[in-house]
Structure formats: C-alpha cells, structure tokens
mmCIF file of C-alpha atoms in Angstrom:
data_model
loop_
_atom_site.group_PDB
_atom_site.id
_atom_site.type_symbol
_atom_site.label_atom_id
_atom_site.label_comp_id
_atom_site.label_asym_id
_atom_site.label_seq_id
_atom_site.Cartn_x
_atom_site.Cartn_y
_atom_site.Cartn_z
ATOM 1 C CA UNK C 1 48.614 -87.561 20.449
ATOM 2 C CA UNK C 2 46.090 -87.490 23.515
ATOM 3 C CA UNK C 3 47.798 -88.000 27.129
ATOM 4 C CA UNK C 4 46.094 -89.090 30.187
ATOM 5 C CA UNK C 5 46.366 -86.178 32.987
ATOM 6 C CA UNK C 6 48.866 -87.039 35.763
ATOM 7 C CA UNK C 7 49.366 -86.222 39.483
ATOM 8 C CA UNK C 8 51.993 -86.745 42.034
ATOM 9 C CA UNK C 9 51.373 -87.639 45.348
ATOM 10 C CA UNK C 10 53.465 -86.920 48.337
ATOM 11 C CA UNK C 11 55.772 -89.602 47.410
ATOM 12 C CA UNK C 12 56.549 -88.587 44.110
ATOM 13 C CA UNK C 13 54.272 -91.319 42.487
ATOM 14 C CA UNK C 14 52.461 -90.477 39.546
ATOM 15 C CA UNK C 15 48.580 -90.654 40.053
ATOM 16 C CA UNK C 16 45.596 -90.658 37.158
ATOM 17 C CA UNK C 17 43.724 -87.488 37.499
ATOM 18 C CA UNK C 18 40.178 -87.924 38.601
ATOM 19 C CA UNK C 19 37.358 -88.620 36.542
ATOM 20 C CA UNK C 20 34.850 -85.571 35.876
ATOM 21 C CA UNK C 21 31.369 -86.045 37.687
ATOM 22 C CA UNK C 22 29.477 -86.632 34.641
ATOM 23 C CA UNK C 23 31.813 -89.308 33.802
ATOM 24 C CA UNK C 24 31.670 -90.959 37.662
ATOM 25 C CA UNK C 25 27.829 -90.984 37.193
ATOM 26 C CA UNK C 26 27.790 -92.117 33.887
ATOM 27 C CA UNK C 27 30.015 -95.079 34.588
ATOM 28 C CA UNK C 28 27.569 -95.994 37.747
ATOM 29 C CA UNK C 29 24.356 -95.846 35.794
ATOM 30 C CA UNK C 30 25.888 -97.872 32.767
ATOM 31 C CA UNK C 31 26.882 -100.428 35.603
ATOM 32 C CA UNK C 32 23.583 -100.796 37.085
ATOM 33 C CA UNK C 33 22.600 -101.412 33.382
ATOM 34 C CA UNK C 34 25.195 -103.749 32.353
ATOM 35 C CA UNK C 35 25.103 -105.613 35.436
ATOM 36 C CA UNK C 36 20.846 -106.578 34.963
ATOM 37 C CA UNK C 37 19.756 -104.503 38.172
ATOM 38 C CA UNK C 38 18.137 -102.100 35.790
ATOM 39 C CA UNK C 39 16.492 -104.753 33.131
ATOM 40 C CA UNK C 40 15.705 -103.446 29.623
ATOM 41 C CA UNK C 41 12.267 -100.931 30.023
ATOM 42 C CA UNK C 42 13.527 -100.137 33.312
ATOM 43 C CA UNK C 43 12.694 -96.653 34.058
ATOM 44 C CA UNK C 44 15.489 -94.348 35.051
ATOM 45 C CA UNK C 45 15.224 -91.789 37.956
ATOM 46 C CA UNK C 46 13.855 -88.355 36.699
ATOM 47 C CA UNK C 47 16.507 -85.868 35.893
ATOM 48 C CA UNK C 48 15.776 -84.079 39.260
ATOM 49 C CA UNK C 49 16.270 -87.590 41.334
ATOM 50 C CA UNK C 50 19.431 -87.815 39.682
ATOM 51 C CA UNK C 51 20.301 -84.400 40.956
ATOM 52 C CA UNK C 52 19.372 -85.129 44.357
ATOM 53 C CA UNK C 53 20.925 -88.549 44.404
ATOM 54 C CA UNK C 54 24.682 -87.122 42.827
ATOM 55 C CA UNK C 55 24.263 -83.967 44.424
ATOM 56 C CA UNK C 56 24.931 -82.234 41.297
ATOM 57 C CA UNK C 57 23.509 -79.787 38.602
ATOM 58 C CA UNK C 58 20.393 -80.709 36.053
ATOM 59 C CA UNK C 59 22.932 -79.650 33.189
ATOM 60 C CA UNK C 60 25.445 -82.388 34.545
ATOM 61 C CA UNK C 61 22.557 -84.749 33.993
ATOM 62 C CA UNK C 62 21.529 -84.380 31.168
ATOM 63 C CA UNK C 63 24.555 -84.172 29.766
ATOM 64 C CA UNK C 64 24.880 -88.053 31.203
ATOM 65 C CA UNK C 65 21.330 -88.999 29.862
ATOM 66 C CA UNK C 66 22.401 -87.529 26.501
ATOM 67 C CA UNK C 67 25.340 -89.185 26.328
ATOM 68 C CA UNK C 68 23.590 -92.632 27.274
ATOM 69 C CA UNK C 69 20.958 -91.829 24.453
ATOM 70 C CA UNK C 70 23.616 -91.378 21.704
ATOM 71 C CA UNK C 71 25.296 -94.701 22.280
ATOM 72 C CA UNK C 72 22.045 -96.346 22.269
ATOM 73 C CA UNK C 73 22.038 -97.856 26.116
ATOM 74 C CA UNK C 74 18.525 -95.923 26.764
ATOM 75 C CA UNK C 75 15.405 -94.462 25.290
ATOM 76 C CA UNK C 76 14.725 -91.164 26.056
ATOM 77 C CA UNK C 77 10.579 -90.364 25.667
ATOM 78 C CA UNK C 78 9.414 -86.549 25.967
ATOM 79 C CA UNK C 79 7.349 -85.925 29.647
ATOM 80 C CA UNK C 80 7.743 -89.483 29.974
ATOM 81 C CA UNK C 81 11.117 -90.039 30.966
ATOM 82 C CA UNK C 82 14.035 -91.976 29.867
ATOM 83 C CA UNK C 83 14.143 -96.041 30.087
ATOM 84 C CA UNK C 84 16.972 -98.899 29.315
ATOM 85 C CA UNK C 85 16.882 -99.647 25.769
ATOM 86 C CA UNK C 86 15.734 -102.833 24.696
ATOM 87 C CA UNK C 87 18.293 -104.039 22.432
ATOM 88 C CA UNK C 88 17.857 -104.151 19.175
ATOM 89 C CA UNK C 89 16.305 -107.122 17.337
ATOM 90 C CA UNK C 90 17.622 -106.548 13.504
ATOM 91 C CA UNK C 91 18.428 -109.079 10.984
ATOM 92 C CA UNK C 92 21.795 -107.695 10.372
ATOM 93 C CA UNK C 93 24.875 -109.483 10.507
ATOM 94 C CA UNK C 94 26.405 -107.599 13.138
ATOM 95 C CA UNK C 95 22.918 -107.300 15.425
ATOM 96 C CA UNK C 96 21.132 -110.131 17.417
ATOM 97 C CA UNK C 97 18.384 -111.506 15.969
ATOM 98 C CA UNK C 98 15.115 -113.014 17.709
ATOM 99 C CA UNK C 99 13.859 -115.174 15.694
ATOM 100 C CA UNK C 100 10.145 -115.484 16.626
ATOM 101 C CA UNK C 101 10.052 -111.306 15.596
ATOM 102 C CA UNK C 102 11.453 -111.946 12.200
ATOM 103 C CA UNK C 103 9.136 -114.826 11.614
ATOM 104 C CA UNK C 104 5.664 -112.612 12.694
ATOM 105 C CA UNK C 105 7.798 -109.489 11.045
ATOM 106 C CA UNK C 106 7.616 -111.134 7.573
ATOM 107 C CA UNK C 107 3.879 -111.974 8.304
ATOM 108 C CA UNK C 108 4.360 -115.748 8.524
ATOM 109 C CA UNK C 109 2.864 -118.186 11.270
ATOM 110 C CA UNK C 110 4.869 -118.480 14.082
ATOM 111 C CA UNK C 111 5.393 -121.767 16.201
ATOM 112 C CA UNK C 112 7.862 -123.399 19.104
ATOM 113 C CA UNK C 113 8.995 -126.276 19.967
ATOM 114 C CA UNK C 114 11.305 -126.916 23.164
ATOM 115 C CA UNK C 115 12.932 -129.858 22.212
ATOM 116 C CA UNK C 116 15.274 -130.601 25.187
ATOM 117 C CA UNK C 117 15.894 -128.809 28.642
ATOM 118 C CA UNK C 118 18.733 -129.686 30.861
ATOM 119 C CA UNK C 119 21.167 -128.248 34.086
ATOM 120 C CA UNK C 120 24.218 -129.521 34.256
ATOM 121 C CA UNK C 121 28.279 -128.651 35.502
ATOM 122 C CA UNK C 122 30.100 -127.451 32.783
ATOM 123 C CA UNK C 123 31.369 -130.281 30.326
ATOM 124 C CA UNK C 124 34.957 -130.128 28.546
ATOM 125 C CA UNK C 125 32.938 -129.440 25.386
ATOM 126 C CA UNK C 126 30.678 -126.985 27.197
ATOM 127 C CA UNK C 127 33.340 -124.791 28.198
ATOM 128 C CA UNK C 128 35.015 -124.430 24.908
ATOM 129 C CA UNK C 129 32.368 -123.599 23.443
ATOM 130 C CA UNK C 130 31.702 -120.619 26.351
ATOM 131 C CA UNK C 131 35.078 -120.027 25.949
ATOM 132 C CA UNK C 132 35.770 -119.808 29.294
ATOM 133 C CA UNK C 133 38.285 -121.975 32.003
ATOM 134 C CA UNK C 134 36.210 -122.025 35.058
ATOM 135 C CA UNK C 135 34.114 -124.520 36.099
ATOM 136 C CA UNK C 136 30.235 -123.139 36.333
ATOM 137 C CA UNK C 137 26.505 -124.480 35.630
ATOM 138 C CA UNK C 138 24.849 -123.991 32.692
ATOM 139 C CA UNK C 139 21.416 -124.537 31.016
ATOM 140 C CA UNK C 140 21.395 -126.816 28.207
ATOM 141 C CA UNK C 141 18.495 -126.347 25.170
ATOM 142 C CA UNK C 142 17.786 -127.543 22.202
ATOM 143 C CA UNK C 143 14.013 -126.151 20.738
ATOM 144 C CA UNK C 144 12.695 -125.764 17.240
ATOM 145 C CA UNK C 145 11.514 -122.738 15.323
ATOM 146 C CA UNK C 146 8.989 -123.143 13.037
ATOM 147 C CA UNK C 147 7.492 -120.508 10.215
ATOM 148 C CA UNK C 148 4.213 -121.136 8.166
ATOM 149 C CA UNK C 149 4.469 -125.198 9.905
ATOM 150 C CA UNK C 150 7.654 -125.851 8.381
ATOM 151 C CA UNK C 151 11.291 -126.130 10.155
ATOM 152 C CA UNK C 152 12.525 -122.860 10.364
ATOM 153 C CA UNK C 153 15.439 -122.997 12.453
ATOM 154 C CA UNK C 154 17.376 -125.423 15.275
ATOM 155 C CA UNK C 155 18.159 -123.562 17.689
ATOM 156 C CA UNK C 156 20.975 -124.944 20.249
ATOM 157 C CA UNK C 157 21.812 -123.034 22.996
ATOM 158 C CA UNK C 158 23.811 -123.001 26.494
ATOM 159 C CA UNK C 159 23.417 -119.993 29.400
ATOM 160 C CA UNK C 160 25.684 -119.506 31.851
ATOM 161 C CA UNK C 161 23.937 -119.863 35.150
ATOM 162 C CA UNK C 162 26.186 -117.997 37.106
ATOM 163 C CA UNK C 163 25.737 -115.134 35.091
ATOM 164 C CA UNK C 164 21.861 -115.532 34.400
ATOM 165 C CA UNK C 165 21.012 -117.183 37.646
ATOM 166 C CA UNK C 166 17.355 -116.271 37.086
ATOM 167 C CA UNK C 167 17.296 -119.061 33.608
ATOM 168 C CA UNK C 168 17.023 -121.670 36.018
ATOM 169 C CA UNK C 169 13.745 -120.490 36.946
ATOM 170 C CA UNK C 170 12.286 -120.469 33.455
ATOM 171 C CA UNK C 171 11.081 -123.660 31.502
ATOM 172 C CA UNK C 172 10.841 -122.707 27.966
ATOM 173 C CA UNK C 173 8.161 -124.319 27.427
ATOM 174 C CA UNK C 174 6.719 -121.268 26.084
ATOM 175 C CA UNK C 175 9.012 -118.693 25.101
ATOM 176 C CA UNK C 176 12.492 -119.297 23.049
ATOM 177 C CA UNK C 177 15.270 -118.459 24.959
ATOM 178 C CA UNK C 178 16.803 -116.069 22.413
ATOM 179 C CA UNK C 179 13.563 -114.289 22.947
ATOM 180 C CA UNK C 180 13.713 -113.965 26.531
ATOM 181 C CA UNK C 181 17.754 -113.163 26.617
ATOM 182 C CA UNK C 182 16.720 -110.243 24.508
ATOM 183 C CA UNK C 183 14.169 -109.057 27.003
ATOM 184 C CA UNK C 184 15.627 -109.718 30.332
ATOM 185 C CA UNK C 185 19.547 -109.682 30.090
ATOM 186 C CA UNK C 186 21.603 -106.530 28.994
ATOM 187 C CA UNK C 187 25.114 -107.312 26.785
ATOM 188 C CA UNK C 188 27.297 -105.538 25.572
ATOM 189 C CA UNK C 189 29.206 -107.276 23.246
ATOM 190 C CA UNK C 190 28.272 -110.343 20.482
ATOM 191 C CA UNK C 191 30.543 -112.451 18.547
ATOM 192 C CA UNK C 192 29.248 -114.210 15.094
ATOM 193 C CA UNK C 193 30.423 -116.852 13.489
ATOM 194 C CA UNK C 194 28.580 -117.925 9.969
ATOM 195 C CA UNK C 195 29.710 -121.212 8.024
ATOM 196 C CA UNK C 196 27.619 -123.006 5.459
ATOM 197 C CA UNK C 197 27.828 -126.734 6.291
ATOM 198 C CA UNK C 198 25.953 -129.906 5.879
ATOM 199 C CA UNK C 199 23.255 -130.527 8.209
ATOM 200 C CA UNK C 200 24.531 -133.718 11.189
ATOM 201 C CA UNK C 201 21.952 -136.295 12.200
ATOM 202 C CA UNK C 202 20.566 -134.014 15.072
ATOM 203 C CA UNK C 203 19.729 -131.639 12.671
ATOM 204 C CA UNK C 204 18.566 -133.655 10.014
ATOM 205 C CA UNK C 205 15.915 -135.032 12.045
ATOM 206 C CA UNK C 206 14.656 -131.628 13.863
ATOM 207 C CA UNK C 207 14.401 -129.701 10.465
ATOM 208 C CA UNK C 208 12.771 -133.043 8.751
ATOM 209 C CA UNK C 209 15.690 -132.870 6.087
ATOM 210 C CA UNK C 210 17.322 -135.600 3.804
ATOM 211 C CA UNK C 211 20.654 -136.192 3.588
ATOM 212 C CA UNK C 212 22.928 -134.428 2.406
ATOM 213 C CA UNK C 213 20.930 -130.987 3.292
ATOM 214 C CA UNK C 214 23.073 -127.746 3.122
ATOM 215 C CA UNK C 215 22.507 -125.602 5.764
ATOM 216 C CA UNK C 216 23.733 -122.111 7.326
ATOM 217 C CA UNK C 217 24.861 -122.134 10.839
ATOM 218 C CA UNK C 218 25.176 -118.877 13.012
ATOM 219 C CA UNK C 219 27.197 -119.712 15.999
ATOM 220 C CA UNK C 220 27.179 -116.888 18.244
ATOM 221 C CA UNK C 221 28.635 -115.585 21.751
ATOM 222 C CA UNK C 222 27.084 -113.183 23.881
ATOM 223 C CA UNK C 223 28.859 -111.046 26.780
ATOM 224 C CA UNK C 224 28.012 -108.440 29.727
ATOM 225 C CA UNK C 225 30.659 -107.134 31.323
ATOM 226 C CA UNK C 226 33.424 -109.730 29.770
ATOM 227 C CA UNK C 227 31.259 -112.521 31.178
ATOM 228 C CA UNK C 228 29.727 -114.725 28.909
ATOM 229 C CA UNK C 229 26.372 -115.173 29.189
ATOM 230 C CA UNK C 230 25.291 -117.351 26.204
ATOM 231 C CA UNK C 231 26.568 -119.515 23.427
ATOM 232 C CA UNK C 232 24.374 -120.491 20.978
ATOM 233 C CA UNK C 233 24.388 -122.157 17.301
ATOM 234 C CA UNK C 234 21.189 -121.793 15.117
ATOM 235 C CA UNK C 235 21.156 -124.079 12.218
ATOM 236 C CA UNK C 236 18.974 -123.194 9.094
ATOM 237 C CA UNK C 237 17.528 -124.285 6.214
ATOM 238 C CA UNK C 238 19.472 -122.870 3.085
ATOM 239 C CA UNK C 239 16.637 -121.820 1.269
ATOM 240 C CA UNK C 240 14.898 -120.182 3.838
ATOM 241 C CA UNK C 241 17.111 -117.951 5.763
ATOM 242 C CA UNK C 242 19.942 -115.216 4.892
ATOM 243 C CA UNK C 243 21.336 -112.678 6.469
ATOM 244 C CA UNK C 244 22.369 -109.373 4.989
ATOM 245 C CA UNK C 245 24.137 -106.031 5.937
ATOM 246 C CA UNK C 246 24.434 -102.657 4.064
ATOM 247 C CA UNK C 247 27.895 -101.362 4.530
ATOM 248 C CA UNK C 248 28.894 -97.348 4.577
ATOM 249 C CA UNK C 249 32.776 -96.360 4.657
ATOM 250 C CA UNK C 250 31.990 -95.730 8.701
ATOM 251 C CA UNK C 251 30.107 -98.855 9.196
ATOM 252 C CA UNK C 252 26.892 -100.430 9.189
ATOM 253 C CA UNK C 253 23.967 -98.389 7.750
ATOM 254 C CA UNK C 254 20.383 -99.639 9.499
#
C-alpha cells in the first residue's frame, strides 16, 4: 500500500513532504480554470511563458500541459497552442447535455422560449434543492425548449449568484441558460437524478399536454470547486426524449 512521504521538523512533528513543481503548477493552472478566471476557449500561456513565469524547464511543462490534456481540462492544437476545454455537450447519462445542440444535432428546428426570470434570497425550498445551508441569491428560470414547433422540454432552473455573479447580467431572452453555463462556467463535478413521473399543472400547460401525461424528469446538480453553481430539473415529453449510455467494464465508452 502507497504512503504519503513524511518529514520532521525541529520539533519532532511530522510534516507532508512537498509537492513536486509540476504538481505546484499544475494545481495553480487547474485553479485558475476551475475558479472561471480562465473561461472555456481561453488560451493558455505558450509553453515558453510558462517557463518564464514558473521559472522552470520546457520538459516540466509539458509534462503539466500533457497531463491537463489527458484528463480532458484543455485542448491542445498543433502551432496553435493549447486552450480550456469546452466541456463536453453529449447525450450520455453521465455528461451534460445542452439541449439547443441536440435539437440542431438531430437536424430539427430549434426554438426558445424564456418563460419566467426572477432574483431573489434563497427560499427554504431553494436551498434544498442547492443543497446547501447558507443563505445566498439566486436566479430563478423557467423557459421552454421547443424542436420542429412542438414542446420539447421544460426547463427549470436556479444559479447560484454568488458563485456565477456574472448571471445577473444576462436576460435570457435569447440564449437558454444551460447553453450559456456550458460556455461560460467551468465544473467539475455533476450529479443526475432521472425519475419517470406524471407531468404537474406547470408542466402540463408549458409542454401543451393532457392529463395524465408521463414524462421523464432529469434533475441535475452542478459544482466547481464543491460550490454549487446550478440546480436544474428538465421535464420531457416521454415520447420524445431518452437518454442512453454504452457501458465498458472500466466505464463509459463515448
């Protein structure tokens, strides 16, 4: 079994050994990822910047940028340079789908409707569903996707504004907010939740169904840096959405 590397200090107390360079700058670059200040399509300082900037060896970075490539956190492009990935947009069960891509990716009319818009403080019901304790503002919105002009999806959705303070500035009007989460806020990790259920009366009337309609709900979480940043549940149609996921031993397969 693996041990972490111990020191004493002059008092006799044990002390973790020192993280390796590559591992001091890989940890800051991932933070300036994970924490929005480089957006996804950011471009990363050139290998030799990087040098300069950790005083360091070109092998030492690249080893970093390699490292960063495998796990997916950025794109590396031949004499172009190496940018934050954009993350990823699959149908899959365990990925985070944008709905308005799907839609135009299976060649069908794509329209939006933002349905409701609100700031508020934190509700009782708000925070549960964030899962958090702490009081904080957050953007309530309800809009309506809609493939080849019918219902597509109900989309219901709160952002933590003291994570995403920059959601405030956005309407809506025009672009979904999944769609614009995807492009503008790094996470790192998702939680789903899928249930087949009956559609309520809010529902009902936004997807133009008659009761009872059966439905499939994807409530999800979203987190950077164990900080929520979104909750949202997307209720569908039954016969016009599913979600699917090819399984190896090791995991999913894409």
């Amino acid at each position: 079994m693996a041990t972490a590397r111990v020191s004493k200090s002059a008092n006799g107390k044990a002390q973790a050994a020192p993280q390796a360079l590559h591992q001091r700058i890989r940890a800051d670059l991932e933070e300036k990822i994970l924490s929005g200040r480089w957006p996804p399509g950011y471009r990363i300082p050139f290998e030799h910047e990087l040098v300069e900037s950790y005083n360091c060896s070109r092998m030492t970075v690249n080893k970093v940028l390699s490292g960063l490539a495998a796990a997916g956190v950025i794109e590396r492009k031949r004499r172009v340079g190496s940018f934050v990935a954009k993350p990823l947009v699959q149908s899959a069960v365990l990925h985070i789908p944008d709905i308005q891509a799907e839609i135009a990716k299976r060649g069908e009319a794509y329209a939006y409707e933002l349905l409701t818009r609100k700031r508020r403080k934190a509700t009782k019901d708000d925070l549960e569903r964030l899962g958090i304790d702490k009081s904080c503002d957050v953007l309530v919105l309800s809009c309506r996707h809609i493939a080849k002009g019918r219902p597509f999806a109900l989309e219901e959705r709160l952002i933590n504004l003291d994570v995403v303070p920059p959601a405030s500035e956005i309407d809506f009007t025009r672009v979904p907010p999944g769609t614009w989460l995807l492009g503008h806020v790094p996470w790192n990790e998702a939680e789903h939740r899928i249930t087949a259920s009956l559609a309520d009366d809010v529902a009902l009337k936004a997807l133009t169904l008659k009761k009872p309609a059966a439905c499939l709900v994807v409530e999800r979480r979203t987190w950077r840096k164990n900080k929520i940043i979104t909750s949202v549940r997307v209720t569908y149609p039954n016969d016009l959405y599913q979600l699917t996921a090819r399984f190896t031993p090791t995991g999913l397969r894409s």
